[in-house]
PDB file of C-alpha atoms in Angstrom:
ATOM      1  CA  MET A   1       0.000   0.000   0.000  1.00 48.00           C
ATOM      2  CA  SER A   2       1.444   3.378  -1.030  1.00 51.00           C
ATOM      3  CA  ARG A   3       1.877   6.208   1.479  1.00 47.00           C
ATOM      4  CA  SER A   4      -0.893   8.265  -0.181  1.00 45.00           C
ATOM      5  CA  THR A   5      -3.252   5.280  -0.145  1.00 46.00           C
ATOM      6  CA  LEU A   6      -2.441   4.619   3.524  1.00 42.00           C
ATOM      7  CA  THR A   7      -3.042   8.280   4.387  1.00 40.00           C
ATOM      8  CA  THR A   8      -6.411   8.198   2.639  1.00 39.00           C
ATOM      9  CA  PHE A   9      -7.348   4.960   4.423  1.00 42.00           C
ATOM     10  CA  ILE A  10      -6.477   6.421   7.854  1.00 34.00           C
ATOM     11  CA  ALA A  11      -8.432   9.586   7.074  1.00 37.00           C
ATOM     12  CA  LEU A  12     -11.487   7.509   6.167  1.00 34.00           C
ATOM     13  CA  LEU A  13     -11.152   5.513   9.390  1.00 35.00           C
ATOM     14  CA  LEU A  14     -10.934   8.705  11.445  1.00 33.00           C
ATOM     15  CA  PHE A  15     -13.950  10.164   9.657  1.00 33.00           C
ATOM     16  CA  SER A  16     -15.916   6.969  10.264  1.00 37.00           C
ATOM     17  CA  TRP A  17     -14.899   6.966  13.938  1.00 38.00           C
ATOM     18  CA  SER A  18     -15.860  10.615  14.449  1.00 38.00           C
ATOM     19  CA  ALA A  19     -19.179  10.121  12.684  1.00 40.00           C
ATOM     20  CA  THR A  20     -19.941   7.070  14.803  1.00 52.00           C
ATOM     21  CA  CYS A  21     -19.053   8.952  17.987  1.00 81.00           C
ATOM     22  CA  ALA A  22     -20.977  12.124  17.122  1.00 92.00           C
ATOM     23  CA  PRO A  23     -24.189  12.714  19.098  1.00 95.00           C
ATOM     24  CA  PRO A  24     -27.426  11.754  17.317  1.00 97.00           C
ATOM     25  CA  ALA A  25     -28.966  14.531  15.235  1.00 98.00           C
ATOM     26  CA  SER A  26     -32.105  14.492  17.406  1.00 98.00           C
ATOM     27  CA  ILE A  27     -30.264  15.951  20.403  1.00 98.00           C
ATOM     28  CA  GLN A  28     -27.729  18.643  21.219  1.00 98.00           C
ATOM     29  CA  LEU A  29     -25.493  18.059  24.226  1.00 98.00           C
ATOM     30  CA  LEU A  30     -24.848  21.137  26.379  1.00 98.00           C
ATOM     31  CA  PRO A  31     -22.227  20.157  28.962  1.00 98.00           C
ATOM     32  CA  SER A  32     -21.509  23.745  29.975  1.00 98.00           C
ATOM     33  CA  LEU A  33     -25.020  24.111  31.418  1.00 98.00           C
ATOM     34  CA  VAL A  34     -24.988  20.980  33.598  1.00 98.00           C
ATOM     35  CA  GLU A  35     -24.512  21.447  37.348  1.00 98.00           C
ATOM     36  CA  THR A  36     -23.286  18.524  39.461  1.00 98.00           C
ATOM     37  CA  THR A  37     -22.764  18.056  43.192  1.00 98.00           C
ATOM     38  CA  THR A  38     -21.654  15.023  45.189  1.00 97.00           C
ATOM     39  CA  LEU A  39     -22.331  14.652  48.883  1.00 95.00           C
ATOM     40  CA  GLY A  40     -21.385  12.013  51.335  1.00 90.00           C
ATOM     41  CA  PRO A  41     -21.455  10.359  53.549  1.00 95.00           C
ATOM     42  CA  TYR A  42     -24.060  12.778  54.953  1.00 91.00           C
ATOM     43  CA  GLY A  43     -23.662  11.421  58.476  1.00 90.00           C
ATOM     44  CA  LYS A  44     -26.512  13.307  60.152  1.00 88.00           C
ATOM     45  CA  GLY A  45     -30.269  13.644  60.323  1.00 92.00           C
ATOM     46  CA  ARG A  46     -33.172  11.541  61.515  1.00 94.00           C
ATOM     47  CA  GLY A  47     -31.802   8.164  60.476  1.00 95.00           C
ATOM     48  CA  GLN A  48     -31.770   5.970  57.378  1.00 96.00           C
ATOM     49  CA  THR A  49     -35.080   5.241  55.631  1.00 98.00           C
ATOM     50  CA  GLY A  50     -33.836   3.522  52.450  1.00 95.00           C
ATOM     51  CA  SER A  51     -34.151  -0.234  52.124  1.00 95.00           C
ATOM     52  CA  THR A  52     -31.037  -2.180  53.059  1.00 89.00           C
ATOM     53  CA  SER A  53     -32.019  -5.085  50.782  1.00 93.00           C
ATOM     54  CA  ALA A  54     -29.280  -5.793  48.234  1.00 92.00           C
ATOM     55  CA  THR A  55     -31.923  -6.354  45.550  1.00 96.00           C
ATOM     56  CA  SER A  56     -34.049  -3.231  46.177  1.00 98.00           C
ATOM     57  CA  PHE A  57     -33.985  -0.307  43.749  1.00 98.00           C
ATOM     58  CA  VAL A  58     -36.530   2.486  44.218  1.00 98.00           C
ATOM     59  CA  GLU A  59     -37.293   5.412  41.876  1.00 98.00           C
ATOM     60  CA  LEU A  60     -39.327   8.477  42.874  1.00 99.00           C
ATOM     61  CA  GLN A  61     -40.634  10.867  40.198  1.00 99.00           C
ATOM     62  CA  LEU A  62     -41.684  14.403  41.179  1.00 98.00           C
ATOM     63  CA  ASN A  63     -42.890  17.500  39.357  1.00 98.00           C
ATOM     64  CA  LEU A  64     -42.703  20.268  41.959  1.00 98.00           C
ATOM     65  CA  CYS A  65     -44.047  23.233  39.968  1.00 98.00           C
ATOM     66  CA  ASN A  66     -41.615  25.707  41.498  1.00 98.00           C
ATOM     67  CA  SER A  67     -40.704  27.977  38.574  1.00 97.00           C
ATOM     68  CA  GLY A  68     -42.780  30.854  39.932  1.00 94.00           C
ATOM     69  CA  PHE A  69     -44.698  31.215  36.668  1.00 94.00           C
ATOM     70  CA  ALA A  70     -47.275  28.401  36.680  1.00 93.00           C
ATOM     71  CA  GLY A  71     -50.631  28.604  38.426  1.00 92.00           C
ATOM     72  CA  CYS A  72     -49.678  25.661  40.656  1.00 95.00           C
ATOM     73  CA  TYR A  73     -46.743  27.597  42.153  1.00 96.00           C
ATOM     74  CA  ALA A  74     -47.004  27.662  45.962  1.00 96.00           C
ATOM     75  CA  SER A  75     -44.249  30.107  46.958  1.00 96.00           C
ATOM     76  CA  GLY A  76     -41.671  27.358  47.368  1.00 97.00           C
ATOM     77  CA  ALA A  77     -43.735  25.106  49.662  1.00 98.00           C
ATOM     78  CA  SER A  78     -43.474  22.181  47.233  1.00 98.00           C
ATOM     79  CA  ILE A  79     -39.741  21.829  47.917  1.00 98.00           C
ATOM     80  CA  PRO A  80     -39.892  20.812  51.594  1.00 98.00           C
ATOM     81  CA  GLU A  81     -43.024  18.782  50.858  1.00 98.00           C
ATOM     82  CA  GLY A  82     -41.223  16.900  48.094  1.00 98.00           C
ATOM     83  CA  GLY A  83     -38.148  16.643  50.271  1.00 98.00           C
ATOM     84  CA  GLU A  84     -40.097  15.023  53.076  1.00 98.00           C
ATOM     85  CA  LEU A  85     -41.426  12.458  50.601  1.00 98.00           C
ATOM     86  CA  ILE A  86     -37.852  11.757  49.488  1.00 98.00           C
ATOM     87  CA  TYR A  87     -36.812  11.209  53.078  1.00 98.00           C
ATOM     88  CA  ALA A  88     -39.838   9.063  53.948  1.00 98.00           C
ATOM     89  CA  THR A  89     -39.496   6.738  50.951  1.00 98.00           C
ATOM     90  CA  GLY A  90     -35.682   6.484  50.787  1.00 98.00           C
ATOM     91  CA  PRO A  91     -35.331   6.084  47.003  1.00 98.00           C
ATOM     92  CA  ASN A  92     -32.161   5.119  45.141  1.00 98.00           C
ATOM     93  CA  VAL A  93     -32.958   7.615  42.376  1.00 98.00           C
ATOM     94  CA  VAL A  94     -35.169  10.716  42.368  1.00 99.00           C
ATOM     95  CA  THR A  95     -36.133  12.482  39.147  1.00 99.00           C
ATOM     96  CA  VAL A  96     -37.527  15.994  39.536  1.00 98.00           C
ATOM     97  CA  ASN A  97     -39.073  18.447  37.082  1.00 98.00           C
ATOM     98  CA  GLU A  98     -39.982  22.146  37.312  1.00 98.00           C
ATOM     99  CA  ILE A  99     -37.583  23.338  39.983  1.00 98.00           C
ATOM    100  CA  CYS A 100     -35.008  26.087  40.342  1.00 98.00           C
ATOM    101  CA  SER A 101     -31.277  25.530  40.648  1.00 98.00           C
ATOM    102  CA  SER A 102     -31.462  26.838  44.219  1.00 97.00           C
ATOM    103  CA  ASP A 103     -33.700  23.882  45.149  1.00 98.00           C
ATOM    104  CA  THR A 104     -31.082  21.259  44.299  1.00 98.00           C
ATOM    105  CA  ALA A 105     -29.098  21.436  47.545  1.00 98.00           C
ATOM    106  CA  ASP A 106     -32.254  21.291  49.666  1.00 98.00           C
ATOM    107  CA  LEU A 107     -33.608  18.223  47.865  1.00 98.00           C
ATOM    108  CA  GLN A 108     -30.229  16.492  47.914  1.00 98.00           C
ATOM    109  CA  SER A 109     -29.991  17.004  51.676  1.00 97.00           C
ATOM    110  CA  TYR A 110     -33.228  15.041  52.126  1.00 98.00           C
ATOM    111  CA  LEU A 111     -31.801  12.170  50.075  1.00 98.00           C
ATOM    112  CA  GLY A 112     -28.561  12.349  52.057  1.00 97.00           C
ATOM    113  CA  GLU A 113     -30.575  12.174  55.253  1.00 97.00           C
ATOM    114  CA  ALA A 114     -32.355   9.048  53.959  1.00 98.00           C
ATOM    115  CA  TRP A 115     -28.939   7.465  53.216  1.00 97.00           C
ATOM    116  CA  PRO A 116     -26.603   9.009  55.827  1.00 97.00           C
ATOM    117  CA  ASN A 117     -23.846   6.418  55.367  1.00 96.00           C
ATOM    118  CA  ASP A 118     -23.681   6.590  51.574  1.00 97.00           C
ATOM    119  CA  TYR A 119     -22.857   8.969  48.754  1.00 98.00           C
ATOM    120  CA  THR A 120     -25.447  11.015  46.904  1.00 98.00           C
ATOM    121  CA  TYR A 121     -25.139  13.091  43.758  1.00 98.00           C
ATOM    122  CA  SER A 122     -27.197  15.676  41.910  1.00 98.00           C
ATOM    123  CA  VAL A 123     -27.271  16.491  38.190  1.00 98.00           C
ATOM    124  CA  PHE A 124     -29.265  19.636  37.345  1.00 98.00           C
ATOM    125  CA  MET A 125     -29.933  20.664  33.760  1.00 98.00           C
ATOM    126  CA  PRO A 126     -31.712  23.955  33.004  1.00 98.00           C
ATOM    127  CA  ALA A 127     -34.174  24.392  30.184  1.00 98.00           C
ATOM    128  CA  VAL A 128     -32.822  26.544  27.354  1.00 98.00           C
ATOM    129  CA  ASP A 129     -34.210  29.978  26.558  1.00 98.00           C
ATOM    130  CA  LYS A 130     -34.878  30.178  22.823  1.00 97.00           C
ATOM    131  CA  ARG A 131     -34.427  33.970  22.868  1.00 97.00           C
ATOM    132  CA  THR A 132     -30.885  33.877  24.243  1.00 97.00           C
ATOM    133  CA  ALA A 133     -29.697  30.252  23.754  1.00 96.00           C
ATOM    134  CA  GLU A 134     -28.738  30.416  27.424  1.00 98.00           C
ATOM    135  CA  ALA A 135     -30.240  28.828  30.524  1.00 98.00           C
ATOM    136  CA  TYR A 136     -33.926  29.532  31.132  1.00 98.00           C
ATOM    137  CA  ARG A 137     -34.546  31.302  34.438  1.00 98.00           C
ATOM    138  CA  CYS A 138     -37.145  30.984  37.152  1.00 98.00           C
ATOM    139  CA  LYS A 139     -39.356  33.971  37.937  1.00 96.00           C
ATOM    140  CA  ASP A 140     -36.749  34.819  40.542  1.00 95.00           C
ATOM    141  CA  THR A 141     -34.150  35.454  37.866  1.00 96.00           C
ATOM    142  CA  ARG A 142     -31.242  34.728  40.179  1.00 96.00           C
ATOM    143  CA  PHE A 143     -31.875  31.018  39.640  1.00 98.00           C
ATOM    144  CA  LEU A 144     -32.094  28.662  36.680  1.00 98.00           C
ATOM    145  CA  TYR A 145     -35.191  26.615  35.850  1.00 98.00           C
ATOM    146  CA  GLY A 146     -34.966  22.965  34.918  1.00 98.00           C
ATOM    147  CA  SER A 147     -34.898  19.294  35.896  1.00 98.00           C
ATOM    148  CA  LEU A 148     -32.849  17.231  38.296  1.00 98.00           C
ATOM    149  CA  VAL A 149     -31.538  13.708  38.801  1.00 99.00           C
ATOM    150  CA  LEU A 150     -30.648  12.741  42.369  1.00 98.00           C
ATOM    151  CA  GLY A 151     -29.034   9.409  43.146  1.00 98.00           C
ATOM    152  CA  ARG A 152     -27.581   7.339  45.944  1.00 98.00           C
ATOM    153  CA  VAL A 153     -24.670   4.918  45.728  1.00 98.00           C
ATOM    154  CA  GLU A 154     -23.513   2.667  48.559  1.00 96.00           C
ATOM    155  CA  LYS A 155     -20.339   4.033  50.155  1.00 96.00           C
ATOM    156  CA  THR A 156     -18.265   0.937  49.351  1.00 96.00           C
ATOM    157  CA  LYS A 157     -19.364   1.056  45.685  1.00 96.00           C
ATOM    158  CA  TRP A 158     -18.904   4.775  45.073  1.00 97.00           C
ATOM    159  CA  LYS A 159     -16.687   5.470  42.047  1.00 97.00           C
ATOM    160  CA  GLY A 160     -18.047   8.839  40.983  1.00 97.00           C
ATOM    161  CA  VAL A 161     -20.682  10.073  38.550  1.00 98.00           C
ATOM    162  CA  ASP A 162     -20.554  11.378  34.986  1.00 98.00           C
ATOM    163  CA  PRO A 163     -23.209  14.050  34.295  1.00 98.00           C
ATOM    164  CA  TYR A 164     -24.872  14.712  30.937  1.00 98.00           C
ATOM    165  CA  GLY A 165     -27.452  17.189  29.721  1.00 98.00           C
ATOM    166  CA  GLY A 166     -28.825  18.502  26.486  1.00 98.00           C
ATOM    167  CA  LYS A 167     -31.823  19.691  24.565  1.00 98.00           C
ATOM    168  CA  TYR A 168     -33.922  18.177  21.808  1.00 98.00           C
ATOM    169  CA  THR A 169     -33.464  19.352  18.244  1.00 98.00           C
ATOM    170  CA  SER A 170     -37.245  19.412  17.737  1.00 98.00           C
ATOM    171  CA  GLN A 171     -38.931  22.110  19.824  1.00 98.00           C
ATOM    172  CA  ASP A 172     -42.271  23.900  19.933  1.00 97.00           C
ATOM    173  CA  THR A 173     -42.744  27.683  19.680  1.00 96.00           C
ATOM    174  CA  SER A 174     -42.345  28.263  23.423  1.00 96.00           C
ATOM    175  CA  ASN A 175     -39.347  30.176  24.714  1.00 97.00           C
ATOM    176  CA  GLU A 176     -38.716  27.227  27.042  1.00 97.00           C
ATOM    177  CA  GLN A 177     -36.782  24.656  25.053  1.00 98.00           C
ATOM    178  CA  ARG A 178     -37.139  21.151  26.479  1.00 98.00           C
ATOM    179  CA  ILE A 179     -34.163  19.248  27.866  1.00 98.00           C
ATOM    180  CA  PHE A 180     -32.967  16.031  29.471  1.00 98.00           C
ATOM    181  CA  ALA A 181     -30.483  15.291  32.245  1.00 98.00           C
ATOM    182  CA  CYS A 182     -28.651  12.003  32.799  1.00 98.00           C
ATOM    183  CA  ALA A 183     -26.226  10.589  35.345  1.00 98.00           C
ATOM    184  CA  ALA A 184     -23.890   7.639  34.934  1.00 98.00           C
ATOM    185  CA  ALA A 185     -23.090   6.477  38.479  1.00 98.00           C
ATOM    186  CA  THR A 186     -20.033   4.399  37.721  1.00 97.00           C
ATOM    187  CA  GLY A 187     -20.636   0.696  38.163  1.00 96.00           C
ATOM    188  CA  ASP A 188     -24.014   1.164  39.850  1.00 97.00           C
ATOM    189  CA  HIS A 189     -26.750   2.699  37.684  1.00 98.00           C
ATOM    190  CA  PHE A 190     -27.606   5.073  34.853  1.00 98.00           C
ATOM    191  CA  ALA A 191     -30.509   7.493  35.369  1.00 98.00           C
ATOM    192  CA  CYS A 192     -32.212  10.219  33.330  1.00 98.00           C
ATOM    193  CA  THR A 193     -35.080  12.668  33.593  1.00 99.00           C
ATOM    194  CA  THR A 194     -36.951  14.875  31.134  1.00 98.00           C
ATOM    195  CA  HIS A 195     -39.907  17.238  30.891  1.00 98.00           C
ATOM    196  CA  LEU A 196     -41.393  17.130  27.400  1.00 98.00           C
ATOM    197  CA  SER A 197     -43.409  19.606  25.323  1.00 98.00           C
ATOM    198  CA  SER A 198     -46.793  20.545  26.794  1.00 97.00           C
ATOM    199  CA  SER A 199     -48.161  22.151  23.625  1.00 96.00           C
ATOM    200  CA  SER A 200     -47.974  19.235  21.175  1.00 97.00           C
ATOM    201  CA  GLU A 201     -48.348  15.531  21.875  1.00 98.00           C
ATOM    202  CA  PRO A 202     -46.749  14.539  18.528  1.00 98.00           C
ATOM    203  CA  LEU A 203     -43.746  16.686  19.434  1.00 98.00           C
ATOM    204  CA  ALA A 204     -43.619  15.289  22.981  1.00 98.00           C
ATOM    205  CA  LEU A 205     -43.574  11.780  21.516  1.00 98.00           C
ATOM    206  CA  ALA A 206     -40.782  12.731  19.100  1.00 98.00           C
ATOM    207  CA  GLN A 207     -38.766  14.155  22.007  1.00 98.00           C
ATOM    208  CA  CYS A 208     -39.431  11.037  24.060  1.00 98.00           C
ATOM    209  CA  LYS A 209     -38.180   8.842  21.227  1.00 98.00           C
ATOM    210  CA  ALA A 210     -35.105  11.062  20.857  1.00 98.00           C
ATOM    211  CA  LEU A 211     -34.289  10.446  24.510  1.00 98.00           C
ATOM    212  CA  MET A 212     -35.063   6.744  24.692  1.00 98.00           C
ATOM    213  CA  PHE A 213     -33.868   5.554  21.272  1.00 98.00           C
ATOM    214  CA  ASP A 214     -31.049   8.022  20.583  1.00 98.00           C
ATOM    215  CA  ALA A 215     -29.695   9.912  23.593  1.00 98.00           C
ATOM    216  CA  ILE A 216     -29.590   7.134  26.183  1.00 98.00           C
ATOM    217  CA  PRO A 217     -27.880   4.501  23.994  1.00 98.00           C
ATOM    218  CA  TYR A 218     -25.367   7.120  22.870  1.00 98.00           C
ATOM    219  CA  LEU A 219     -24.648   8.372  26.402  1.00 98.00           C
ATOM    220  CA  LYS A 220     -24.392   4.885  27.861  1.00 98.00           C
ATOM    221  CA  SER A 221     -21.902   4.006  25.145  1.00 97.00           C
ATOM    222  CA  THR A 222     -19.992   7.245  25.719  1.00 95.00           C
ATOM    223  CA  SER A 223     -19.802   6.665  29.462  1.00 96.00           C
ATOM    224  CA  GLY A 224     -19.035   2.958  29.092  1.00 96.00           C
ATOM    225  CA  SER A 225     -22.013   2.156  31.299  1.00 96.00           C
ATOM    226  CA  SER A 226     -23.711  -1.221  31.152  1.00 95.00           C
ATOM    227  CA  ALA A 227     -25.505  -0.641  34.446  1.00 96.00           C
ATOM    228  CA  LYS A 228     -29.210  -0.917  35.202  1.00 97.00           C
ATOM    229  CA  THR A 229     -31.019   2.116  33.823  1.00 98.00           C
ATOM    230  CA  VAL A 230     -34.067   4.071  34.935  1.00 98.00           C
ATOM    231  CA  VAL A 231     -35.783   7.113  33.405  1.00 99.00           C
ATOM    232  CA  GLY A 232     -38.404   9.188  35.179  1.00 98.00           C
ATOM    233  CA  GLY A 233     -40.169  12.295  34.018  1.00 98.00           C
ATOM    234  CA  ASP A 234     -43.179  14.326  33.067  1.00 98.00           C
ATOM    235  CA  PHE A 235     -43.639  13.159  29.479  1.00 98.00           C
ATOM    236  CA  ASN A 236     -46.839  15.130  28.853  1.00 98.00           C
ATOM    237  CA  LEU A 237     -48.051  11.886  27.268  1.00 98.00           C
ATOM    238  CA  GLU A 238     -50.578   9.407  28.612  1.00 98.00           C
ATOM    239  CA  TYR A 239     -50.765   5.666  28.175  1.00 98.00           C
ATOM    240  CA  ASP A 240     -53.609   5.030  25.739  1.00 97.00           C
ATOM    241  CA  PRO A 241     -53.397   2.221  23.161  1.00 96.00           C
ATOM    242  CA  ASP A 242     -55.999   4.016  21.021  1.00 97.00           C
ATOM    243  CA  ASP A 243     -54.011   7.262  20.914  1.00 96.00           C
ATOM    244  CA  ALA A 244     -51.529   7.897  18.125  1.00 97.00           C
ATOM    245  CA  GLU A 245     -49.327   9.538  20.766  1.00 98.00           C
ATOM    246  CA  ASN A 246     -49.419   6.668  23.221  1.00 98.00           C
ATOM    247  CA  ALA A 247     -46.570   6.938  25.751  1.00 98.00           C
ATOM    248  CA  GLN A 248     -45.776   3.271  25.178  1.00 98.00           C
ATOM    249  CA  LYS A 249     -44.530   4.129  21.684  1.00 98.00           C
ATOM    250  CA  CYS A 250     -41.306   5.562  23.098  1.00 98.00           C
ATOM    251  CA  VAL A 251     -40.456   2.467  25.145  1.00 98.00           C
ATOM    252  CA  PRO A 252     -37.671   0.469  23.466  1.00 98.00           C
ATOM    253  CA  SER A 253     -37.530  -3.307  23.400  1.00 98.00           C
ATOM    254  CA  GLY A 254     -35.963  -4.577  26.607  1.00 97.00           C
ATOM    255  CA  TRP A 255     -37.535  -1.836  28.718  1.00 98.00           C
ATOM    256  CA  THR A 256     -40.678  -1.625  30.897  1.00 98.00           C
ATOM    257  CA  ARG A 257     -42.825   1.457  31.571  1.00 98.00           C
ATOM    258  CA  LYS A 258     -44.952   2.199  34.611  1.00 98.00           C
ATOM    259  CA  GLY A 259     -47.138   5.323  34.495  1.00 98.00           C
ATOM    260  CA  ASP A 260     -49.114   7.165  37.141  1.00 98.00           C
ATOM    261  CA  GLY A 261     -52.310   7.128  35.068  1.00 97.00           C
ATOM    262  CA  ASP A 262     -51.552  10.635  33.864  1.00 98.00           C
ATOM    263  CA  VAL A 263     -48.401  12.079  32.289  1.00 98.00           C
ATOM    264  CA  GLN A 264     -45.624  10.952  34.631  1.00 98.00           C
ATOM    265  CA  HIS A 265     -43.768   7.759  33.784  1.00 98.00           C
ATOM    266  CA  VAL A 266     -40.894   5.630  35.010  1.00 99.00           C
ATOM    267  CA  VAL A 267     -39.187   3.478  32.380  1.00 98.00           C
ATOM    268  CA  PHE A 268     -36.497   0.927  33.226  1.00 98.00           C
ATOM    269  CA  THR A 269     -34.317  -1.733  31.646  1.00 98.00           C
ATOM    270  CA  ASN A 270     -35.363  -5.322  32.115  1.00 97.00           C
ATOM    271  CA  ASP A 271     -32.453  -6.147  34.403  1.00 97.00           C
ATOM    272  CA  LEU A 272     -34.789  -4.446  36.890  1.00 98.00           C
ATOM    273  CA  LYS A 273     -38.107  -6.082  37.734  1.00 98.00           C
ATOM    274  CA  PHE A 274     -41.275  -4.309  38.786  1.00 98.00           C
ATOM    275  CA  ALA A 275     -42.300  -4.904  42.413  1.00 98.00           C
ATOM    276  CA  SER A 276     -44.925  -2.242  43.246  1.00 98.00           C
ATOM    277  CA  SER A 277     -45.911   1.385  42.725  1.00 98.00           C
ATOM    278  CA  LYS A 278     -47.698   4.072  44.680  1.00 98.00           C
ATOM    279  CA  LYS A 279     -49.030   7.586  44.120  1.00 98.00           C
ATOM    280  CA  TYR A 280     -48.606  10.176  46.839  1.00 98.00           C
ATOM    281  CA  GLY A 281     -50.937  13.160  46.795  1.00 98.00           C
ATOM    282  CA  LEU A 282     -49.079  16.433  47.276  1.00 98.00           C
ATOM    283  CA  SER A 283     -50.613  19.727  48.405  1.00 98.00           C
ATOM    284  CA  TYR A 284     -48.258  22.244  46.793  1.00 98.00           C
ATOM    285  CA  THR A 285     -47.956  20.976  43.224  1.00 98.00           C
ATOM    286  CA  ASP A 286     -50.440  19.782  40.604  1.00 97.00           C
ATOM    287  CA  HIS A 287     -48.710  16.393  40.177  1.00 98.00           C
ATOM    288  CA  ASP A 288     -48.652  13.370  42.455  1.00 98.00           C
ATOM    289  CA  GLY A 289     -45.438  11.885  43.695  1.00 98.00           C
ATOM    290  CA  TRP A 290     -44.937   8.664  41.690  1.00 98.00           C
ATOM    291  CA  LEU A 291     -42.948   5.939  43.433  1.00 98.00           C
ATOM    292  CA  VAL A 292     -41.903   2.756  41.632  1.00 98.00           C
ATOM    293  CA  LYS A 293     -40.236  -0.041  43.582  1.00 98.00           C
ATOM    294  CA  LEU A 294     -38.014  -2.363  41.569  1.00 98.00           C
ATOM    295  CA  THR A 295     -35.785  -5.330  42.279  1.00 98.00           C
ATOM    296  CA  THR A 296     -32.489  -6.269  40.675  1.00 94.00           C
ATOM    297  CA  THR A 297     -32.168  -9.647  38.963  1.00 76.00           C
TER     298      THR A 297
END
């Protein structure tokens, strides 16, 4: 093989590698907007509430309506209410929508209190403001508005967390551009959350598919994660087999979905098995708390 032929061959290999490793066209990763905090061991509080069973894995989904704009806003009262539910149920992962960046530390402290001997992390991703291409802000403009993944990892298994966040290429006409946040807790689990378009069910379904079929496989490959995976969020889609925008249509093969009967869903890989679920009525938001208990296989 001549030198020129070899050079061309290497260039083609590099192009193929870069194309393979490029993010899917349906998403845009925005690492500069992601905020991450690790905490642990917390070592204080009222005592552990999380299950000590080696096979237990619990996911809690919350929409806390704390932007300051929506009619369900309750002057911040949804944060301690949601936090108390986190502490009472002791989940392994919490996915939270419609909060401000200032709420992250408060909510993480409740999870740390539920697991005082272990590590917790937070991954906050703000929505994107179409007008500025920067982070969307809560009504109190000091703080960013978005979604959050909280997670717990046993102290002896803690190896760190890789955070990811981005927005969907397809968006509605709102100034709030919809996003997703994911966390790869090394060797333990992979978790994501999202809050999809509220103005168009076809668009919400397209965004859901972009997350489930494109973003998550890409990010798991990028992070090298083969761990059990759970996604929780406000999909703004219902489960209805007769609806063209049925939430089940964005569930890949090898995954299971459990919905709250409305628009919140928890979707998980089949190395996790469904055990039970429960709705918790909340006074300071217009969404129930949605708890899904799983077991590892």
